[in-house]
């Protein structure tokens, strides 16, 4: 197992460490509910240094990105980020990722930890135009500082005007006394905040400064378990659960990042699927009685017939009810008819709802 640069700090804080994507990662410190509420109401900091970072540069960098990604990266300007995904040739998704345009001919791609090698090989396989590729994943750390008090809590550490940074923009600037830090107004919690990219050797200095600056604002370290409940309350897809090599972006509700103004891998088939409609759709649901939906639980109709599967589910700390997402046939998604979740031997009624679950 690899260790992130802040591993010793997490263990000193008595974090529960678990293996994830080849790294030992903190899954919780004080407990999921406390950590979840900290992010919703104040500010929390996640170590997500296991994520992958690829630098794509040169005159053909954009051409390569446009070929492998569904979103239109030509719309990016310096200092803007974009959410996108990479489709495979069979209608599924290789990965979802962020693209940062640092400058013309220089892009940073941030990919999921469990897919680093797969993504690298996939992009390299399509690099017939000889864009320059560098894998920076082992060199960089990443903190997600999230919550409504994040900007105020971190402002003392940088000259960048954090409160007025627009969503999905970033700056490369000094932060906590460290130069050339990427300060990005992004995150996967739905409660605002920033993601901070920096070299591993600066990790301890930045962590200590972040915790000190945030002390008066109630900052706490947050584990991956609360990251999962936070993202699910927003209806954000998790790779390996809600999207994978077998789910198309159209089925997954990611048509908004799938732009047919350009050619990309499998774009013709995906365009046809969008026009004709997919056979199944990712839906969101809330439990109408006590019960916690879990990944891989069956979704059934009123007669007990299996019609789908839960891809993500939890007891929502904010709503105090069971919530989840899963795939069902398109006609059931369209009509919004009542469904049931098979929790052990009991079929518990659930209603389809619009995302996000958590309205803020």
C-alpha positions as semicolon CSV with decimal commas, in nm:
position;residue;x (nm);y (nm);z (nm)
1;X;0,000;0,000;0,000
2;X;0,121;0,349;-0,085
3;X;0,099;0,629;0,168
4;X;-0,005;0,989;0,104
5;X;0,235;1,261;0,219
6;X;0,014;1,338;0,521
7;X;-0,020;0,977;0,635
8;X;0,161;1,036;0,968
9;X;-0,067;1,330;1,049
10;X;-0,381;1,123;0,983
11;X;-0,262;0,841;1,207
12;X;-0,167;1,090;1,481
13;X;-0,526;1,217;1,467
14;X;-0,650;0,859;1,521
15;X;-0,811;0,848;1,179
16;X;-0,959;0,516;1,076
17;X;-0,734;0,424;0,781
18;X;-0,851;0,191;0,505
19;X;-0,698;0,071;0,178
20;X;-0,843;0,260;-0,119
21;X;-0,712;0,266;-0,477
22;X;-0,372;0,141;-0,363
23;X;-0,336;0,397;-0,081
24;X;-0,406;0,391;0,290
25;X;-0,665;0,668;0,326
26;X;-0,855;0,823;0,621
27;X;-1,217;0,707;0,605
28;X;-1,324;0,885;0,925
29;X;-1,190;1,070;1,232
30;X;-1,477;1,148;1,472
31;X;-1,759;0,981;1,281
32;X;-1,946;1,030;0,955
33;X;-2,240;1,235;1,089
34;X;-2,024;1,485;1,282
35;X;-1,788;1,527;0,985
36;X;-2,077;1,560;0,738
37;X;-2,241;1,833;0,948
38;X;-1,907;2,017;0,984
39;X;-1,886;2,055;0,604
40;X;-2,253;2,152;0,564
41;X;-2,239;2,419;0,839
42;X;-1,876;2,534;0,872
43;X;-1,558;2,407;0,705
44;X;-1,379;2,074;0,675
45;X;-1,063;1,955;0,503
46;X;-1,030;1,630;0,310
47;X;-0,701;1,476;0,203
48;X;-0,771;1,346;-0,147
49;X;-0,407;1,318;-0,254
50;X;-0,473;0,974;-0,402
51;X;-0,634;1,140;-0,705
52;X;-0,439;1,135;-1,032
53;X;-0,297;1,435;-1,220
54;X;-0,187;1,429;-1,584
55;X;-0,024;1,726;-1,758
56;X;-0,104;1,744;-2,131
57;X;0,100;2,004;-2,322
58;X;0,209;2,114;-2,666
59;X;0,039;2,228;-2,987
60;X;-0,175;1,912;-3,002
61;X;-0,283;1,903;-2,636
62;X;-0,635;2,035;-2,701
63;X;-0,680;1,805;-3,001
64;X;-0,606;1,500;-2,784
65;X;-0,837;1,618;-2,503
66;X;-1,118;1,685;-2,751
67;X;-1,079;1,336;-2,894
68;X;-1,101;1,146;-2,564
69;X;-1,347;1,368;-2,370
70;X;-1,719;1,436;-2,419
71;X;-1,727;1,802;-2,309
72;X;-1,601;2,082;-2,533
73;X;-1,264;2,185;-2,394
74;X;-1,222;2,446;-2,668
75;X;-1,458;2,663;-2,459
76;X;-1,201;2,682;-2,178
77;X;-0,990;2,991;-2,122
78;X;-0,691;3,028;-1,890
79;X;-0,802;2,990;-1,528
80;X;-1,118;2,790;-1,609
81;X;-1,193;2,428;-1,519
82;X;-1,444;2,188;-1,672
83;X;-1,614;1,865;-1,566
84;X;-1,614;1,597;-1,834
85;X;-1,592;1,223;-1,894
86;X;-1,405;0,990;-2,126
87;X;-1,630;0,749;-2,317
88;X;-1,515;0,406;-2,428
89;X;-1,596;0,244;-2,762
90;X;-1,876;0,028;-2,618
91;X;-2,103;0,305;-2,489
92;X;-1,960;0,313;-2,135
93;X;-1,739;0,555;-1,946
94;X;-1,364;0,510;-1,890
95;X;-1,368;0,778;-1,617
96;X;-1,506;1,117;-1,518
97;X;-1,253;1,393;-1,461
98;X;-1,172;1,763;-1,436
99;X;-0,980;1,957;-1,701
100;X;-0,788;2,272;-1,603
101;X;-0,663;2,508;-1,874
102;X;-0,347;2,652;-1,718
103;X;-0,254;2,831;-2,040
104;X;-0,283;2,774;-2,413
105;X;-0,127;2,436;-2,491
106;X;-0,109;2,342;-2,120
107;X;-0,384;2,143;-1,949
108;X;-0,408;1,954;-1,620
109;X;-0,640;1,650;-1,609
110;X;-0,749;1,529;-1,265
111;X;-0,871;1,169;-1,268
112;X;-1,005;0,919;-1,016
113;X;-0,750;0,739;-0,802
114;X;-0,864;0,388;-0,893
115;X;-0,840;0,466;-1,265
116;X;-0,498;0,632;-1,294
117;X;-0,326;0,355;-1,488
118;X;-0,634;0,274;-1,698
119;X;-0,688;0,641;-1,786
120;X;-0,323;0,699;-1,872
121;X;-0,318;0,401;-2,106
122;X;-0,648;0,503;-2,266
123;X;-0,533;0,859;-2,337
124;X;-0,191;0,739;-2,459
125;X;-0,361;0,489;-2,692
126;X;-0,544;0,779;-2,862
127;X;-0,243;1,012;-2,872
128;X;-0,175;0,972;-3,243
129;X;-0,112;1,348;-3,264
130;X;0,189;1,327;-3,025
131;X;0,076;1,562;-2,752
132;X;0,321;1,566;-2,460
133;X;0,191;1,367;-2,160
134;X;0,329;1,367;-1,804
135;X;0,190;1,171;-1,510
136;X;0,228;1,392;-1,201
137;X;0,015;1,175;-0,972
138;X;0,300;1,062;-0,746
139;X;0,439;1,416;-0,709
140;X;0,130;1,611;-0,603
141;X;-0,099;1,627;-0,302
142;X;-0,457;1,757;-0,300
143;X;-0,667;1,899;-0,020
144;X;-1,039;1,973;-0,056
145;X;-1,131;2,255;0,185
146;X;-1,510;2,255;0,179
147;X;-1,799;2,431;0,349
148;X;-1,975;2,771;0,367
149;X;-1,695;2,918;0,582
150;X;-1,409;2,794;0,359
151;X;-1,336;3,127;0,187
152;X;-1,338;3,328;0,508
153;X;-1,132;3,069;0,695
154;X;-0,861;3,045;0,427
155;X;-0,837;3,410;0,322
156;X;-0,544;3,484;0,557
157;X;-0,330;3,229;0,367
158;X;-0,341;3,392;0,021
159;X;-0,369;3,720;-0,170
160;X;-0,628;3,562;-0,402
161;X;-0,978;3,701;-0,335
162;X;-1,136;3,370;-0,237
163;X;-1,486;3,502;-0,167
164;X;-1,521;3,632;-0,522
165;X;-1,378;3,333;-0,708
166;X;-1,640;3,200;-0,947
167;X;-1,732;2,830;-0,943
168;X;-1,503;2,623;-1,169
169;X;-1,232;2,888;-1,191
170;X;-0,881;2,864;-1,045
171;X;-0,562;3,061;-0,987
172;X;-0,201;2,955;-0,957
173;X;-0,075;3,159;-0,663
174;X;0,098;3,160;-0,327
175;X;-0,091;2,980;-0,052
176;X;0,027;2,927;0,308
177;X;0,371;3,054;0,214
178;X;0,406;2,808;-0,075
179;X;0,436;2,937;-0,433
180;X;0,268;2,789;-0,744
181;X;-0,028;2,633;-0,564
182;X;-0,340;2,569;-0,774
183;X;-0,634;2,718;-0,583
184;X;-0,950;2,586;-0,747
185;X;-1,311;2,685;-0,669
186;X;-1,431;2,329;-0,715
187;X;-1,535;2,040;-0,492
188;X;-1,765;1,742;-0,464
189;X;-1,972;1,833;-0,157
190;X;-2,225;2,093;-0,272
191;X;-2,132;2,324;0,016
192;X;-1,877;2,540;-0,167
193;X;-1,506;2,570;-0,103
194;X;-1,177;2,500;-0,276
195;X;-0,942;2,229;-0,392
196;X;-0,572;2,299;-0,339
197;X;-0,299;2,126;-0,546
198;X;0,066;2,136;-0,437
199;X;0,391;1,935;-0,431
200;X;0,416;1,652;-0,176
201;X;0,710;1,818;0,000
202;X;0,486;2,113;0,094
203;X;0,202;1,899;0,231
204;X;0,280;1,923;0,603
205;X;0,337;2,301;0,593
206;X;0,010;2,357;0,405
207;X;-0,192;2,120;0,627
208;X;-0,069;2,286;0,946
209;X;-0,140;2,634;0,812
210;X;-0,487;2,532;0,693
211;X;-0,577;2,385;1,032
212;X;-0,442;2,691;1,215
213;X;-0,618;2,941;0,986
214;X;-0,944;2,749;1,014
215;X;-0,935;2,695;1,392
216;X;-1,158;2,994;1,472
217;X;-1,409;2,873;1,210
218;X;-1,445;2,522;1,350
219;X;-1,238;2,343;1,086
220;X;-1,205;1,966;1,122
221;X;-1,039;1,691;0,919
222;X;-1,297;1,495;0,721
223;X;-1,271;1,138;0,595
224;X;-1,380;0,968;0,273
225;X;-1,698;0,827;0,431
226;X;-1,844;1,176;0,482
227;X;-1,722;1,276;0,135
228;X;-1,946;0,998;0,003
229;X;-2,258;1,103;0,198
230;X;-2,203;1,468;0,099
231;X;-2,167;1,393;-0,273
232;X;-2,467;1,159;-0,269
233;X;-2,691;1,425;-0,112
234;X;-2,605;1,637;-0,419
235;X;-2,665;1,351;-0,662
236;X;-2,306;1,360;-0,791
237;X;-2,204;1,039;-0,966
238;X;-1,930;0,824;-0,816
239;X;-1,717;0,626;-1,057
240;X;-1,741;0,254;-0,986
241;X;-2,091;0,296;-0,842
242;X;-2,316;0,517;-1,056
243;X;-2,098;0,527;-1,367
244;X;-1,851;0,273;-1,504
245;X;-1,738;0,100;-1,822
246;X;-2,094;-0,024;-1,886
247;X;-2,296;0,298;-1,826
248;X;-2,327;0,567;-2,090
249;X;-2,321;0,940;-2,008
250;X;-2,671;0,967;-2,158
251;X;-2,809;0,698;-1,924
252;X;-2,629;0,856;-1,628
253;X;-2,783;1,201;-1,679
254;X;-2,452;1,344;-1,801
255;X;-2,588;1,464;-2,135
256;X;-2,502;1,818;-2,021
257;X;-2,129;1,736;-2,044
258;X;-2,169;1,547;-2,374
259;X;-2,131;1,794;-2,661
260;X;-2,196;1,674;-3,015
261;X;-2,045;1,988;-3,170
262;X;-1,723;1,786;-3,221
263;X;-1,610;1,431;-3,285
264;X;-1,488;1,220;-2,994
265;X;-1,456;0,851;-2,913
266;X;-1,791;0,678;-2,986
267;X;-1,966;1,014;-3,041
268;X;-2,185;0,884;-3,326
269;X;-2,332;0,603;-3,117
270;X;-2,385;0,828;-2,816
271;X;-2,555;1,090;-3,035
272;X;-2,787;0,821;-3,170
273;X;-2,864;0,708;-2,814
274;X;-2,947;1,065;-2,712
275;X;-3,181;1,109;-3,011
276;X;-3,357;0,773;-2,970
277;X;-3,349;0,767;-2,589
278;X;-3,161;0,514;-2,377
279;X;-3,325;0,194;-2,256
280;X;-3,253;0,279;-1,892
281;X;-3,193;0,588;-1,683
282;X;-3,024;0,677;-1,356
283;X;-3,289;0,797;-1,110
284;X;-3,283;0,943;-0,759
285;X;-3,516;0,819;-0,486
286;X;-3,606;0,873;-0,121
287;X;-3,725;0,596;0,108
288;X;-4,083;0,641;0,230
289;X;-4,031;0,419;0,535
290;X;-3,731;0,349;0,757
291;X;-3,463;0,159;0,571
292;X;-3,122;0,223;0,425
293;X;-3,067;0,147;0,057
294;X;-2,722;0,009;-0,024
295;X;-2,512;-0,040;-0,336
296;X;-2,632;-0,347;-0,533
297;X;-2,971;-0,377;-0,357
298;X;-3,247;-0,470;-0,602
299;X;-3,507;-0,216;-0,715
300;X;-3,841;-0,395;-0,760
301;X;-4,195;-0,309;-0,873
302;X;-4,512;-0,355;-0,667
303;X;-4,523;-0,721;-0,771
304;X;-4,169;-0,786;-0,651
305;X;-4,024;-0,810;-1,001
306;X;-3,664;-0,685;-1,023
307;X;-3,653;-0,375;-1,245
308;X;-3,319;-0,223;-1,152
309;X;-3,035;-0,194;-0,908
310;X;-2,923;0,061;-0,647
311;X;-2,587;0,213;-0,744
312;X;-2,544;0,442;-0,440
313;X;-2,742;0,462;-0,118
314;X;-2,711;0,587;0,238
315;X;-2,893;0,733;0,536
316;X;-2,875;1,106;0,462
317;X;-2,737;1,294;0,765
318;X;-2,897;1,619;0,644
319;X;-3,242;1,479;0,563
320;X;-3,253;1,194;0,819
321;X;-3,395;0,952;0,563
322;X;-3,268;0,687;0,327
323;X;-3,168;0,820;-0,016
324;X;-3,019;0,659;-0,322
325;X;-2,968;0,639;-0,695
326;X;-3,006;0,352;-0,936
327;X;-3,084;0,245;-1,290
328;X;-3,438;0,156;-1,399
329;X;-3,604;0,117;-1,743
330;X;-3,662;0,450;-1,918
331;X;-4,044;0,423;-1,907
332;X;-4,036;0,387;-1,527
333;X;-3,803;0,685;-1,496
334;X;-4,030;0,891;-1,724
335;X;-4,355;0,815;-1,541
336;X;-4,196;0,860;-1,199
337;X;-4,396;0,565;-1,068
338;X;-4,340;0,432;-0,719
339;X;-4,059;0,183;-0,677
340;X;-3,953;-0,048;-0,396
341;X;-3,608;-0,121;-0,259
342;X;-3,540;-0,478;-0,151
343;X;-3,376;-0,438;0,192
344;X;-3,300;-0,795;0,299
345;X;-3,639;-0,972;0,288
346;X;-3,855;-0,660;0,286
347;X;-3,954;-0,445;-0,015
348;X;-3,962;-0,088;0,118
349;X;-4,151;0,178;-0,084
350;X;-3,955;0,468;-0,229
351;X;-4,047;0,770;-0,438
352;X;-3,854;0,910;-0,731
353;X;-3,729;1,265;-0,670
354;X;-3,543;1,539;-0,854
355;X;-3,181;1,608;-0,765
356;X;-3,022;1,736;-0,553
357;X;-3,160;1,567;-0,241
358;X;-3,003;1,839;-0,026
359;X;-3,132;2,182;-0,124
360;X;-2,906;2,382;0,109
